[in-house]
Coordinates of C-alpha atoms (C1' of nucleotides) in Angstrom, one line a residue:
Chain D
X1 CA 0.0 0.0 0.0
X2 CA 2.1 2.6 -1.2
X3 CA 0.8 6.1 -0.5
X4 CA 3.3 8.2 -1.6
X5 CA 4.0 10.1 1.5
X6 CA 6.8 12.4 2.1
X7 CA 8.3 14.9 3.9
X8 CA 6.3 17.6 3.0
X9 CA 3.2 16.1 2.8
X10 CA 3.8 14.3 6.4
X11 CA 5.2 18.3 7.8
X12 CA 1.5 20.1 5.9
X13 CA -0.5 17.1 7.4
X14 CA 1.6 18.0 10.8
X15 CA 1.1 21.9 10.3
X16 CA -2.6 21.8 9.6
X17 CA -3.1 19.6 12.8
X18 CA -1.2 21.2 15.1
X19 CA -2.8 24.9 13.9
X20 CA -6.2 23.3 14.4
X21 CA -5.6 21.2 18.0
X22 CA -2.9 22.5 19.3
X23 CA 0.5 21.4 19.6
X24 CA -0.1 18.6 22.5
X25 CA -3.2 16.7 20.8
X26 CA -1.1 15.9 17.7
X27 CA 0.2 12.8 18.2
X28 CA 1.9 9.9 16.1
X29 CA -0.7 8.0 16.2
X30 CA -3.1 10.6 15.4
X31 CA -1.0 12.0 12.2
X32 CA -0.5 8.7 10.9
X33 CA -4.5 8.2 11.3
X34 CA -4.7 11.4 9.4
X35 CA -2.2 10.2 6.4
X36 CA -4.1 6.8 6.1
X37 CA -0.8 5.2 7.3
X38 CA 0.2 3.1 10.4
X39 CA 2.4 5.6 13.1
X40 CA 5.7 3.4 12.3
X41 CA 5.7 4.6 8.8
X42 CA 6.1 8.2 9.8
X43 CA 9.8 7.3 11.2
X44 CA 11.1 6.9 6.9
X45 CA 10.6 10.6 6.7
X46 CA 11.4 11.8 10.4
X47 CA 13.2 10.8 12.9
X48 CA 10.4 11.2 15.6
X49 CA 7.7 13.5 16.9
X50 CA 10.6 15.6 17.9
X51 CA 11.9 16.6 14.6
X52 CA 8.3 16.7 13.1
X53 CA 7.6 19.5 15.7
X54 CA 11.2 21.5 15.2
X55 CA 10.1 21.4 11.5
X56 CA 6.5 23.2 13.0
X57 CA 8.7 25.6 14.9
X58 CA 10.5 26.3 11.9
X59 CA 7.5 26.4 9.4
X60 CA 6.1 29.0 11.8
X61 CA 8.7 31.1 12.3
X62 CA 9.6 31.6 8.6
X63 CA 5.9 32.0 8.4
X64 CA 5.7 34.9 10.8
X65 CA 8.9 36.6 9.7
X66 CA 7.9 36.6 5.8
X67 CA 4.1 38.2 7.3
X68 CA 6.4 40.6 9.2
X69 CA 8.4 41.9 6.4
X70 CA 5.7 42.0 3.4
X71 CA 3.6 44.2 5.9
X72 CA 7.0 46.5 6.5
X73 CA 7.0 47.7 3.3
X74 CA 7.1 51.3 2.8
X75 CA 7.4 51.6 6.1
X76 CA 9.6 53.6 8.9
X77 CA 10.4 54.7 11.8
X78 CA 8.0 54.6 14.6
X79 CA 4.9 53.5 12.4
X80 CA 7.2 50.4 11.5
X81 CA 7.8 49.7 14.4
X82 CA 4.0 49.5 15.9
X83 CA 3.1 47.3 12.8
X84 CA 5.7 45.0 13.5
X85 CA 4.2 44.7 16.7
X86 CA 0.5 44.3 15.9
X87 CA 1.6 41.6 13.3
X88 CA 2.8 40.0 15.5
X89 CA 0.4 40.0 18.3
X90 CA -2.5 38.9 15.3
X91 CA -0.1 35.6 13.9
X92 CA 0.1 34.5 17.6
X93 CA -3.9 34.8 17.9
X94 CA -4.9 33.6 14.7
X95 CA -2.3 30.8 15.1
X96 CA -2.3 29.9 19.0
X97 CA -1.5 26.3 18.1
X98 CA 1.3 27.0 15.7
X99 CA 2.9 29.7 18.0
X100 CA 3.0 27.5 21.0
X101 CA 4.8 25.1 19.0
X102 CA 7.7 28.2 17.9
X103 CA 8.2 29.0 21.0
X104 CA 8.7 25.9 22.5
X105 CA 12.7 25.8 23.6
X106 CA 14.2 23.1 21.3
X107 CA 18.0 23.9 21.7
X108 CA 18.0 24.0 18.0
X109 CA 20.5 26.4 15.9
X110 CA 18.3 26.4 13.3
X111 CA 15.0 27.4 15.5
X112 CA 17.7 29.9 17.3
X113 CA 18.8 31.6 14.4
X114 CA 15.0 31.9 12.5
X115 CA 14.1 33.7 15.6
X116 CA 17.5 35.9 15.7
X117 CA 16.4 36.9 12.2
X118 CA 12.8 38.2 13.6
X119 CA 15.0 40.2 16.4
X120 CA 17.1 41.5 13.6
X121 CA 13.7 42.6 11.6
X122 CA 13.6 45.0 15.0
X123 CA 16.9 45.9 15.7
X124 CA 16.7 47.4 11.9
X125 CA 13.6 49.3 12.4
X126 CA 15.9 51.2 15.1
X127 CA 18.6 51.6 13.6
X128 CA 17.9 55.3 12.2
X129 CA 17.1 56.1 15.2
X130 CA 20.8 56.4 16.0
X131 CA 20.9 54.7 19.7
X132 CA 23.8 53.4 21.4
X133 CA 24.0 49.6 20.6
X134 CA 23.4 48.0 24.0
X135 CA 20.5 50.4 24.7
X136 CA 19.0 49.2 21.1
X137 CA 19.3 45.3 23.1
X138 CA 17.7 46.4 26.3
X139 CA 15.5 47.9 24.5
X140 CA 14.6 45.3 21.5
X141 CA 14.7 42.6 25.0
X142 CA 11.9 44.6 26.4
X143 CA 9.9 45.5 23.9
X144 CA 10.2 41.2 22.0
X145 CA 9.0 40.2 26.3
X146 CA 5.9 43.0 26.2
X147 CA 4.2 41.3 22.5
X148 CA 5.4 37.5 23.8
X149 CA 4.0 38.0 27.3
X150 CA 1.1 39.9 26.1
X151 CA 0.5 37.2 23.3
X152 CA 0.8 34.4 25.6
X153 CA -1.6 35.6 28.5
X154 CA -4.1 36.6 25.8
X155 CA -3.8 33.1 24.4
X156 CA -4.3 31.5 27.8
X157 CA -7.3 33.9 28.7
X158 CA -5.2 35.5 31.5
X159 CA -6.9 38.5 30.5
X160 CA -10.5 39.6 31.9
X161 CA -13.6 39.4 29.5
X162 CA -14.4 42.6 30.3
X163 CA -11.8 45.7 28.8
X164 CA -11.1 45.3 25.3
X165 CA -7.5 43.6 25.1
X166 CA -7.0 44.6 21.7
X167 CA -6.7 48.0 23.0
X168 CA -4.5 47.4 25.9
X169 CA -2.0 46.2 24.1
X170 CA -2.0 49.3 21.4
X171 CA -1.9 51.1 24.5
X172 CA 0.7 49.1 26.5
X173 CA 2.9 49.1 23.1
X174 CA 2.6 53.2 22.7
X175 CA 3.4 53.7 26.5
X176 CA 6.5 51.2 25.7
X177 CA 7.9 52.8 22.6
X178 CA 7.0 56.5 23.7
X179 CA 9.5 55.9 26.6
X180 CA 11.9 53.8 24.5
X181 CA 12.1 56.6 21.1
X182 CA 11.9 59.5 23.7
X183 CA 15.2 58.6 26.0
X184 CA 16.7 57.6 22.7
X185 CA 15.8 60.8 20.5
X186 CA 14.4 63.6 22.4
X187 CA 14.9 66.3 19.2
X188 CA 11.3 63.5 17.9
Chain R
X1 CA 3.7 -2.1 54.4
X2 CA 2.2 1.6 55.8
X3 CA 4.6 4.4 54.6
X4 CA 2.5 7.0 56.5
X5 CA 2.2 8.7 53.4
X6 CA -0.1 11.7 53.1
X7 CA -1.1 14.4 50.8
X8 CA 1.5 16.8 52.1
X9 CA 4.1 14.7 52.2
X10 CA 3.6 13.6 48.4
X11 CA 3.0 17.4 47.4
X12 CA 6.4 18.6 48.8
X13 CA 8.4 15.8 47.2
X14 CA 7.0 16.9 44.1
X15 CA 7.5 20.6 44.6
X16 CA 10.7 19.8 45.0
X17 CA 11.7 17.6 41.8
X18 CA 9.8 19.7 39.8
X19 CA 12.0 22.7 41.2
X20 CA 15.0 20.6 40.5
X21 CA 14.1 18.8 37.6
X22 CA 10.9 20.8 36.0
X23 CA 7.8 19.7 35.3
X24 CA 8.1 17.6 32.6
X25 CA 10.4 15.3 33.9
X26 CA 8.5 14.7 37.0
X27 CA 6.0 11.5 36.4
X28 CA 4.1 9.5 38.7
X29 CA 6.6 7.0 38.2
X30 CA 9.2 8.9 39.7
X31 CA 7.7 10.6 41.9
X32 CA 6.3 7.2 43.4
X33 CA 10.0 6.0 43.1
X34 CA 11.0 8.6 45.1
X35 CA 8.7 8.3 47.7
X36 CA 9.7 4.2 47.9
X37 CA 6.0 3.6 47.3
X38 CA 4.1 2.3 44.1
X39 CA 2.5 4.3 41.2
X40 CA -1.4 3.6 42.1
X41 CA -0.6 4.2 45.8
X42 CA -0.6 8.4 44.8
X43 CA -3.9 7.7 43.3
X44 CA -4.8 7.3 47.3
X45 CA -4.0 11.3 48.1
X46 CA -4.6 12.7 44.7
X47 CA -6.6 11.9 41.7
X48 CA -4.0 11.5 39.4
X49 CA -1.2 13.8 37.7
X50 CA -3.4 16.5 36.9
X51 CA -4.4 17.4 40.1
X52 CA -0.8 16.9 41.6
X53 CA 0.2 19.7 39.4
X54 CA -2.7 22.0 40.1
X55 CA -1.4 21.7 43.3
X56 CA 1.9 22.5 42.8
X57 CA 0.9 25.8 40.4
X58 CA -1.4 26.5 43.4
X59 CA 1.4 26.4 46.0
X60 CA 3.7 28.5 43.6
X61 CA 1.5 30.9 42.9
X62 CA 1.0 31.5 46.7
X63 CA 4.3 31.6 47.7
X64 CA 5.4 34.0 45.2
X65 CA 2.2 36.5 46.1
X66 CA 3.5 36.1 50.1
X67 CA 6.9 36.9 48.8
X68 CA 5.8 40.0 46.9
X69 CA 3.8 40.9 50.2
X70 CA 6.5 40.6 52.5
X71 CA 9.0 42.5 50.1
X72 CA 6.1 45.5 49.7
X73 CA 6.0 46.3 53.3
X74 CA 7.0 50.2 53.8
X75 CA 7.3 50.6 49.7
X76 CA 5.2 52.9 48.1
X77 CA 4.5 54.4 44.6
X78 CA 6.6 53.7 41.8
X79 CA 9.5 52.8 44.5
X80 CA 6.8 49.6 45.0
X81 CA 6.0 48.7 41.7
X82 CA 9.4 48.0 41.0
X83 CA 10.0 46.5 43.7
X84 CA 7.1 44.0 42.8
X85 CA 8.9 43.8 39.5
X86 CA 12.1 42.6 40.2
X87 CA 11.1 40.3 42.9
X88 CA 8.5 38.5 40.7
X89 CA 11.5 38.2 37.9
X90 CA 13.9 37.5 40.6
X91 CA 11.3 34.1 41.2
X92 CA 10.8 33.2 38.2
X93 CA 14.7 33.1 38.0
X94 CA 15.4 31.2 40.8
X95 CA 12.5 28.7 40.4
X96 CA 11.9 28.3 36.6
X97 CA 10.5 24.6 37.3
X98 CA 7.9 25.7 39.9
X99 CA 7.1 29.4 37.6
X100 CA 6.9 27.1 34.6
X101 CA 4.0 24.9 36.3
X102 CA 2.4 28.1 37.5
X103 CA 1.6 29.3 34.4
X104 CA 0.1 26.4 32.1
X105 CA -3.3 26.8 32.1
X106 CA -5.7 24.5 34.2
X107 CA -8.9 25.9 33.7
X108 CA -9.3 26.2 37.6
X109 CA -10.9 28.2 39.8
X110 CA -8.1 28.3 42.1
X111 CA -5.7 28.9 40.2
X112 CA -7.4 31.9 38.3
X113 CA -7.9 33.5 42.3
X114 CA -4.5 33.2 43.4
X115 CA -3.2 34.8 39.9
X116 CA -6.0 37.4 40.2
X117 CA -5.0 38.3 43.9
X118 CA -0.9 39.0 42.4
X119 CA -2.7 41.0 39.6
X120 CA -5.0 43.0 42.7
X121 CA -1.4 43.8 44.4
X122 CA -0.6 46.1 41.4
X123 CA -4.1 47.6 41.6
X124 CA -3.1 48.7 44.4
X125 CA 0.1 49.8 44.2
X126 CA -1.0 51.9 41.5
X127 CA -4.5 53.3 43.2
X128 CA -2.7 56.4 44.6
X129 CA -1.8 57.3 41.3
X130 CA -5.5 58.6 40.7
X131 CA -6.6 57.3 37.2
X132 CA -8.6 55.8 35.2
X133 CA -9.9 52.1 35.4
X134 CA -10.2 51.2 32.3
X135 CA -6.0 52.9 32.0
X136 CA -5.1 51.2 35.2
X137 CA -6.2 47.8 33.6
X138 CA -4.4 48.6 30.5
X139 CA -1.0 49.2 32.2
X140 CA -0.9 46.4 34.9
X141 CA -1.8 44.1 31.3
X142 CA 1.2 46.0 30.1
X143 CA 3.1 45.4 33.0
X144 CA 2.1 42.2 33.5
X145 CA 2.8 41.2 30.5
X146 CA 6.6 42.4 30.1
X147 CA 7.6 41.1 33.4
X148 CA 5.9 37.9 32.2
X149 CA 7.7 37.7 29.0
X150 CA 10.9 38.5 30.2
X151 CA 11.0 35.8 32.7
X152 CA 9.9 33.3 29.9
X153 CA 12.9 34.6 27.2
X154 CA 15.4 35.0 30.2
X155 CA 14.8 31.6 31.5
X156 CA 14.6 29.8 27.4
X157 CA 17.8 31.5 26.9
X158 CA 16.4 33.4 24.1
X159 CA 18.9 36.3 24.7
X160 CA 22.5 36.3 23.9
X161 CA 24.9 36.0 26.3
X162 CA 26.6 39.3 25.5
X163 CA 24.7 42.3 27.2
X164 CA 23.4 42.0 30.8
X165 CA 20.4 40.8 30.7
X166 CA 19.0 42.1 34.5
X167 CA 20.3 45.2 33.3
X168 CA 17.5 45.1 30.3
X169 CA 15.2 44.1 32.5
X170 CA 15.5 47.3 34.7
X171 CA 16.0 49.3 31.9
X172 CA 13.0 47.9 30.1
X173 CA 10.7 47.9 33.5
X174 CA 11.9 52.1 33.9
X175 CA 11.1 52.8 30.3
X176 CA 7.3 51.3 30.9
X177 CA 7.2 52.8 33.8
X178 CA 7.9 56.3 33.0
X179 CA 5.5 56.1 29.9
X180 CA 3.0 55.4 32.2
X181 CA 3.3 56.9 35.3
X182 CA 3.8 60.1 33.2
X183 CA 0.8 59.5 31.1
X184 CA -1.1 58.9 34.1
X185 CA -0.3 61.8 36.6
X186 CA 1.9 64.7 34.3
X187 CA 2.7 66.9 37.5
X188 CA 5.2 63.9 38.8
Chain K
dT1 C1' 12.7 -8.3 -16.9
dG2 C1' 14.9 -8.4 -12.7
dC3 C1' 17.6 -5.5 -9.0
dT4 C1' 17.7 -2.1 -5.6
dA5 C1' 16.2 1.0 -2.4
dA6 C1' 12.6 3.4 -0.4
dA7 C1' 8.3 3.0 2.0
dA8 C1' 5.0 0.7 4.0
dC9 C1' 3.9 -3.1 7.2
dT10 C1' 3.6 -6.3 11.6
dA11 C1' 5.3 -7.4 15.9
dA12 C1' 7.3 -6.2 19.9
dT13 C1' 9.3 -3.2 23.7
dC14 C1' 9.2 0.5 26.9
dT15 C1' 7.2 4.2 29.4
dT16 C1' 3.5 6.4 31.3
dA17 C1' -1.2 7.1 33.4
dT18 C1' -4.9 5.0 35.2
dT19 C1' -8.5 1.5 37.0
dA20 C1' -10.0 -2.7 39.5
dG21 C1' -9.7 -5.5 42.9
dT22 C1' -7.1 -7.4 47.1
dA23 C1' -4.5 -7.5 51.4
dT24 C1' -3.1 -5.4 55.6
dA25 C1' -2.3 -2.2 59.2
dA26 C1' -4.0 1.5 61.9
dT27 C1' -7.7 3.2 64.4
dA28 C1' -12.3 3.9 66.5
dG29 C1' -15.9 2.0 69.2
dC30 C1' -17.2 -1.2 72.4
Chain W
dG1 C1' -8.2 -5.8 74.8
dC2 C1' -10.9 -7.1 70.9
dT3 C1' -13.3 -6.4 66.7
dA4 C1' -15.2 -3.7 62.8
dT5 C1' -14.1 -0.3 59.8
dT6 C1' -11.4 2.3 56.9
dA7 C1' -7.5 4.2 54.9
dT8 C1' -3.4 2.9 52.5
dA9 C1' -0.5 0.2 50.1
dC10 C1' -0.3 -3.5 46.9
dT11 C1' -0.6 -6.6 42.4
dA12 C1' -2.5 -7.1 38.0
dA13 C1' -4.3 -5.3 34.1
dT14 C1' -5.6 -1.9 30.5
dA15 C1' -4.8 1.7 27.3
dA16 C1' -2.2 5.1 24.8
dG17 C1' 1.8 6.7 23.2
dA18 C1' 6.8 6.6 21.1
dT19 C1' 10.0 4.0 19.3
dT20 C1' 12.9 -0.2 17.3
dA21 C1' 13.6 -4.4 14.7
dG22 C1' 12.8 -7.0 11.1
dT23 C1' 9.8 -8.1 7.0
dT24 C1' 7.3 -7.4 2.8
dT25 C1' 6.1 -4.8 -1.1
dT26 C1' 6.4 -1.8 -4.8
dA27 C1' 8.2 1.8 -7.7
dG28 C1' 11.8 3.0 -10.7
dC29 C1' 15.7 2.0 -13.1
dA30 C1' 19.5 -0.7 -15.5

DNA sequence: TGCTAAAACTAATCTTATTAGTATAATAGC
DNA sequence: GCTATTATACTAATAAGATTAGTTTTAGCA
């Protein structure tokens, strides 16, 4: 019974699961259900549930980073900035599954280094605004914890029902960024 | 063979390998192990894993509010709220197994109080400041959520080794705080 | 056509949580 | 002090999952 599987069939199976579930209902046995195939067979195109969810992490991170950049065109300064971070904060809600899974710690060069290139996306946007280098890390550190906490709590319904959370964070990012372009620019 | 076993006995063992070990690596199976007692024999104090690990988010989540409690005494104003900051970053630090169980969700009523009554301590703390609600709820989710997120990237190692990384965190806590405390009450 | 290698399979192992049912020791009531 | 009860530990078994070993099958190519 030869279906033809392969990698990237296997990894969209994988994706489409995992964005639909969650990360800890897709199992072996489940994906191989899915594929028509017994869970064994999975292991001649992966190594084991541990790769197949790097390759999510990885999927998702590319994901975001291309969403990031196509919506940073023609864009600058502190406008580019606040889109980065609302692009953000909307992949992490439409995709709670799929996020979870990036930001699972994998101890993975590749993972590390597709999420160094989504720090880099920021560290450009401030770049013209001429900072000292370590203040552009502290704050880039800061400003990457306020959309990953915020994203998180929102995912796990941390957040009352009650004030609009959409709004918080617009307002929690502008309070963030007024301080941060401020100490670094005051002639803005 | 009576170990004299009871649910307080099993509950700190577990506290404590999941503080050494984290949570994932604690099972039933070790734990049992560890307390020279059978698997099945836990199911005589708790209902299974599930509600072991309530327990131990519970317990967390109530040491960490006493800590902030006993660390607030004679702090006011923004002196406090960083204060709170730090010492809730300092925990997460020092106990990433225990702050990582804290924060999965559970869907529990207990577990949403004890996180709502560290949420009310920053109500407070920022009451004398005079504004409004529905501001005050968007800053503490600000707040909240940068403290939060730092403690998560901190502890993943999501930051490079180069540049301080308690010095971001003050740096990034002042920057929030000045946007808001500023926004809130201008004659400070 | 027949060979090779990939891709599927079955069977089995190991780990975990959990349930059912049993034995025993502590304890409460007499 | 004895007995009845009950809590606590046990063994045995089930179920779900990941994974490995070894086998069969089939597609593609020489």
């Amino acid at each position: 019974m030869r279906k033809g599987l392969d990698r990237e069939k296997v990894l969209q199976t994988a994706i489409q699961l995992v964005d639909q579930l969650g990360m800890e209902k897709v199992t072996l046995a489940l994906l191989a259900k899915e594929l028509g195939v017994r869970p064994p067979s999975l292991y001649n195109h992966f190594r084991g549930l541990q790769e197949i969810r790097k390759e999510i992490a990885l999927h998702t991170l590319r994901e975001l980073e291309e969403m990031l950049l196509r919506s940073l065109i023609g864009k600058a300064g502190e406008e580019a900035i606040r889109e980065f971070c609302h692009v953000y904060y909307e992949y992490s809600q439409k995709h709670p599954g799929l996020y979870q899974a990036a930001i699972i710690v994998y101890e993975d060069r590749q993972i590390q280094q597709a999420g160094d290139r989504i720090v880099g996306l920021l560290l450009e946007l401030l770049r013209p605004f001429g900072m000292e280098e370590t203040q552009c890390i502290h704050i880039i550190r800061g400003l990457r914890s306020l959309i990953h906490g915020f994203s998180m709590l929102k995912q796990q319904g941390a957040f009352g029902l009650d004030v609009q959370t959409d709004e918080s964070f617009s307002f929690a990012v502008d309070l963030y960024l007024a301080g941060a372009l401020k100490k670094a620019n005051p002639k803005e």
